Short mmCIF file of C-alpha atoms in Angstrom, two decimals:
data_model
loop_
_atom_site.label_atom_id
_atom_site.label_comp_id
_atom_site.label_asym_id
_atom_site.label_seq_id
_atom_site.Cartn_x
_atom_site.Cartn_y
_atom_site.Cartn_z
CA UNK S 110 0.00 0.00 0.00
CA UNK S 111 1.35 3.41 -0.99
CA UNK S 112 2.64 5.76 1.70
CA UNK S 113 1.60 9.42 1.64
CA UNK S 114 2.98 12.41 3.49
CA UNK S 115 0.95 15.36 2.17
CA UNK S 116 -2.86 15.37 2.03
CA UNK S 117 -4.62 18.14 0.13
CA UNK S 118 -8.29 18.57 1.02
CA UNK S 119 -10.98 20.42 -0.88
CA UNK S 120 -13.52 22.28 1.29
CA UNK S 121 -16.99 22.50 -0.26
CA UNK S 122 -18.90 19.22 -0.28
CA UNK S 123 -15.76 17.43 0.87
CA UNK S 124 -15.27 18.68 4.43
CA UNK S 125 -18.07 21.24 4.72
CA UNK S 126 -21.64 20.78 3.52
CA UNK S 127 -21.85 23.55 0.94
CA UNK S 128 -25.31 22.46 -0.14
CA UNK S 129 -26.72 23.12 3.33
CA UNK S 130 -24.91 26.46 3.60
CA UNK S 131 -26.09 27.49 0.14
CA UNK S 132 -29.73 26.63 0.83
CA UNK S 133 -29.75 28.69 4.01
CA UNK S 134 -27.98 31.64 2.38
CA UNK S 135 -30.40 31.66 -0.56
CA UNK S 136 -33.41 31.52 1.72
CA UNK S 137 -32.14 34.43 3.81
CA UNK S 138 -31.26 36.44 0.69
CA UNK S 139 -34.70 36.03 -0.84
CA UNK S 140 -36.37 36.85 2.46
CA UNK S 141 -34.28 40.02 2.59
CA UNK S 142 -35.45 40.90 -0.93
CA UNK S 143 -39.08 40.04 -0.12
CA UNK S 144 -39.18 37.55 -2.98
CA UNK S 145 -40.50 34.01 -2.64
CA UNK S 146 -37.82 31.37 -3.19
CA UNK S 147 -39.54 28.53 -5.04
CA UNK S 148 -38.13 25.10 -5.78
CA UNK S 149 -38.03 26.08 -9.45
CA UNK S 150 -35.98 29.22 -8.79
CA UNK S 151 -33.59 27.36 -6.51
CA UNK S 152 -33.05 24.63 -9.11
CA UNK S 153 -32.48 27.23 -11.83
CA UNK S 154 -29.95 29.05 -9.66
CA UNK S 155 -27.99 25.88 -8.87
CA UNK S 156 -27.75 24.89 -12.53
CA UNK S 157 -26.73 28.38 -13.60
CA UNK S 158 -24.25 28.78 -10.75
CA UNK S 159 -22.57 25.46 -11.52
CA UNK S 160 -22.32 26.46 -15.16
CA UNK S 161 -20.66 29.77 -14.23
CA UNK S 162 -18.16 28.10 -11.90
CA UNK S 163 -17.32 25.54 -14.59
CA UNK S 164 -16.52 28.47 -16.88
CA UNK S 165 -14.30 29.82 -14.08
CA UNK S 166 -12.50 26.47 -13.81
CA UNK S 167 -12.00 26.48 -17.57
CA UNK S 168 -10.63 30.02 -17.45
CA UNK S 169 -13.33 31.65 -19.61
CA UNK S 170 -14.72 33.73 -16.72
CA UNK S 171 -12.90 35.29 -13.79
CA UNK S 172 -14.14 35.10 -10.21
CA UNK S 173 -15.57 38.63 -10.18
CA UNK S 174 -17.60 37.93 -13.31
CA UNK S 175 -19.06 34.84 -11.69
CA UNK S 176 -20.01 36.25 -8.31
CA UNK S 177 -21.06 39.74 -9.36
CA UNK S 178 -23.37 38.69 -12.19
CA UNK S 179 -25.03 35.47 -11.04
CA UNK S 180 -27.80 37.11 -9.01
CA UNK S 181 -28.46 39.74 -11.65
CA UNK S 182 -28.84 36.90 -14.17
CA UNK S 183 -31.01 34.89 -11.80
CA UNK S 184 -33.46 37.67 -10.99
CA UNK S 185 -33.51 38.88 -14.59
CA UNK S 186 -34.69 35.42 -15.67
CA UNK S 187 -37.79 36.05 -13.55
CA UNK S 188 -38.34 39.62 -14.69
CA UNK S 189 -36.68 41.43 -11.76
CA UNK S 190 -33.83 43.92 -12.13
CA UNK S 191 -31.34 43.94 -9.23
CA UNK S 192 -27.83 45.11 -8.43
CA UNK S 193 -25.92 41.85 -8.79
CA UNK S 194 -22.85 43.01 -6.89
CA UNK S 195 -24.95 44.26 -3.96
CA UNK S 196 -26.88 41.01 -3.72
CA UNK S 197 -23.61 39.11 -3.86
CA UNK S 198 -22.41 41.01 -0.78
CA UNK S 199 -25.61 40.13 1.09
CA UNK S 200 -25.45 36.50 -0.02
CA UNK S 201 -21.79 36.27 0.96
CA UNK S 202 -22.56 37.46 4.50
CA UNK S 203 -25.24 34.78 4.84
CA UNK S 204 -23.05 32.08 3.27
CA UNK S 205 -20.22 32.76 5.70
CA UNK S 206 -22.53 31.62 8.51
CA UNK S 207 -22.75 28.14 6.99
CA UNK S 208 -20.16 25.75 8.40
CA UNK S 209 -22.04 22.47 8.60
CA UNK S 210 -19.64 19.53 8.52
CA UNK S 211 -19.79 16.55 6.20
CA UNK S 212 -20.35 13.40 8.22
CA UNK S 213 -17.06 12.21 9.71
CA UNK S 214 -15.03 15.20 8.52
CA UNK S 215 -14.03 16.62 11.89
CA UNK S 216 -13.08 13.22 13.32
CA UNK S 217 -11.05 12.37 10.23
CA UNK S 218 -9.08 15.60 10.15
CA UNK S 219 -8.49 15.58 13.89
CA UNK S 220 -7.18 12.03 13.64
CA UNK S 221 -4.92 12.62 10.62
CA UNK S 222 -3.38 15.98 11.46
CA UNK S 223 -0.53 14.60 13.57
CA UNK S 224 0.23 11.83 11.07
CA UNK S 225 0.26 13.82 7.82
CA UNK S 226 0.88 17.32 6.53
CA UNK S 227 -2.65 18.60 5.87
CA UNK S 228 -3.46 21.49 3.52
CA UNK S 229 -6.61 23.08 2.16
CA UNK S 230 -6.90 23.59 -1.60
CA UNK S 231 -10.10 25.37 -2.56
CA UNK S 232 -11.65 27.55 -5.21
CA UNK S 233 -13.72 30.41 -3.87
CA UNK S 234 -13.62 33.60 -1.87
CA UNK S 235 -10.88 33.81 0.75
CA UNK S 236 -12.80 35.55 3.56
CA UNK S 237 -15.71 33.15 3.19
CA UNK S 238 -13.59 30.01 3.26
CA UNK S 239 -11.48 31.14 6.22
CA UNK S 240 -14.61 32.10 8.19
CA UNK S 241 -16.30 28.76 7.55
CA UNK S 242 -13.15 26.76 8.36
CA UNK S 243 -12.69 28.74 11.56
CA UNK S 244 -16.29 28.35 12.71
CA UNK S 245 -16.24 24.61 11.96
CA UNK S 246 -13.09 24.28 14.16
CA UNK S 247 -11.17 22.66 11.29
CA UNK S 248 -8.72 25.48 10.58
CA UNK S 249 -6.15 24.72 13.36
CA UNK S 250 -5.53 21.25 11.97
CA UNK S 251 -4.19 22.50 8.62
CA UNK S 252 -0.69 23.77 8.01
CA UNK S 253 -1.90 26.24 5.39
CA UNK S 254 -4.95 27.18 3.31
CA UNK S 255 -4.71 27.95 -0.40
CA UNK S 256 -7.75 29.74 -1.83
CA UNK S 257 -7.91 30.42 -5.55
CA UNK S 258 -8.66 34.10 -4.93
CA UNK S 259 -5.30 34.49 -3.17
CA UNK S 260 -3.23 32.49 -5.66
CA UNK S 261 -4.36 34.14 -8.89
CA UNK S 262 -5.17 30.71 -10.32
CA UNK S 263 -7.83 28.09 -9.70
CA UNK S 264 -8.26 24.36 -9.75
CA UNK S 265 -7.77 22.50 -12.06
CA UNK S 266 -5.06 24.80 -13.50
CA UNK S 267 -1.56 23.39 -13.17
CA UNK S 268 -0.41 26.91 -12.24
CA UNK S 269 -2.61 26.72 -9.13
CA UNK S 270 -0.94 23.52 -7.99
CA UNK S 271 2.51 24.82 -8.89
CA UNK S 272 1.78 27.79 -6.60
CA UNK S 273 0.74 25.44 -3.79
CA UNK S 274 3.60 22.97 -4.20
CA UNK S 275 6.23 25.74 -4.18
CA UNK S 276 4.98 26.77 -0.72
CA UNK S 277 4.90 23.35 0.90
CA UNK S 278 8.23 22.55 2.59
CA UNK S 279 9.99 19.48 1.18
CA UNK S 280 7.03 18.69 -1.07
CA UNK S 281 7.21 15.37 -2.93
CA UNK S 282 4.59 14.75 -5.62
CA UNK S 283 4.83 10.97 -5.27
CA UNK S 284 3.85 11.29 -1.60
CA UNK S 285 0.87 13.63 -2.13
CA UNK S 286 -2.84 12.89 -2.41
CA UNK S 287 -5.70 15.27 -3.18
CA UNK S 288 -9.18 14.51 -1.81
CA UNK S 289 -12.17 16.26 -3.32
CA UNK S 290 -15.69 15.90 -4.67
CA UNK S 291 -15.17 17.52 -8.09
CA UNK S 292 -13.92 15.48 -11.01
CA UNK S 293 -13.39 18.61 -13.11
CA UNK S 294 -11.55 20.63 -10.45
CA UNK S 295 -9.98 18.33 -7.85
CA UNK S 296 -9.36 15.10 -9.74
CA UNK S 297 -8.47 16.65 -13.09
CA UNK S 298 -6.31 19.21 -11.28
CA UNK S 299 -4.49 16.51 -9.36
CA UNK S 300 -3.84 14.59 -12.55
CA UNK S 301 -2.50 17.68 -14.34
CA UNK S 302 -0.24 18.29 -11.34
CA UNK S 303 1.06 14.73 -11.30
CA UNK S 304 -0.28 13.58 -7.94
CA UNK S 305 -2.64 10.81 -6.82
CA UNK S 306 -6.32 11.64 -6.47
CA UNK S 307 -9.26 10.50 -4.35
CA UNK S 308 -12.77 11.25 -5.57
CA UNK S 309 -15.23 11.71 -2.72
CA UNK S 310 -18.57 10.77 -4.25
CA UNK S 311 -21.22 10.24 -1.54
CA UNK S 312 -24.09 10.22 -4.03
CA UNK S 313 -22.25 7.70 -6.22
CA UNK S 314 -22.68 9.80 -9.34
CA UNK S 315 -21.68 8.13 -12.57
CA UNK S 316 -18.41 9.17 -14.17
CA UNK S 317 -19.02 9.78 -17.87
CA UNK S 318 -15.74 11.66 -18.28
CA UNK S 319 -12.28 10.43 -19.15
CA UNK S 320 -11.04 11.59 -15.74
CA UNK S 321 -10.06 8.51 -13.73
CA UNK S 322 -9.29 9.03 -10.01
CA UNK S 323 -6.70 6.92 -8.24
CA UNK S 324 -9.26 6.15 -5.53
CA UNK S 325 -13.03 6.46 -5.35
CA UNK S 326 -14.85 6.66 -2.00
CA UNK S 327 -18.44 7.10 -0.86
CA UNK S 328 -17.69 7.98 2.76
CA UNK S 329 -14.81 9.93 4.25
CA UNK S 330 -13.96 7.17 6.69
CA UNK S 331 -12.90 5.01 3.73
CA UNK S 332 -9.74 7.12 3.72
CA UNK S 333 -8.55 5.28 6.82
CA UNK S 334 -8.19 2.12 4.74
CA UNK S 335 -6.53 3.91 1.81
CA UNK S 336 -4.02 5.49 4.17
CA UNK S 337 -3.64 2.30 6.21
CA UNK S 338 -4.45 4.22 9.37
CA UNK S 339 -6.26 2.55 12.22
CA UNK S 340 -9.43 4.37 13.15
CA UNK S 341 -9.58 5.42 16.81
CA UNK S 342 -12.63 6.21 18.85
CA UNK S 343 -12.37 9.97 19.35
CA UNK S 344 -13.85 12.03 22.12
CA UNK S 345 -16.50 14.40 20.76
CA UNK S 346 -15.87 18.14 20.77
#
């Protein structure tokens, strides 16, 4: 079984439940705007938002274009004109409150932090990610956090990983593993960077792409077996 030294963790829908945080933030935003948030509108937003972030990953949109236009586009689709940048600020303040953990995430990170060098690799907004990691009590267990906004690049760009690797002391690619939920960002990015990859796929979505992860897990605690680490019974926070 392969031995790893450096573990790179994605944040959203890998360690923190972004879906739960997003639902709450959307509900609070629409309440603030006195507009009813229907299931149809929420579904439309999610599809559109994912499409915009994919364009960001592909380098055809920058982060500001994504975040400052998505709500203007959303409301415009339903005949309402809004200031997209202003609504983004409101949404961001609500989203920062969301730090719900994925099942087993805290126990896993707490258990691994003294056995491996742990780092965060995430696309997104720096202040939001730091706030959520802090409030979830995960932040102290990581040696450093690399947010795309701070690096000038984003996953899956090789330049993003080059930036990260240059800042990790004594980094060895053959001893590194990235764990994330996104085939297009985490797994593709890891492959482009020449490191092993672990696709966290709790919903067991089919993989119709040509992106093949080194490992494929449904639950975070499956990492114990991959890493050949005995799972301890941990005292709750």
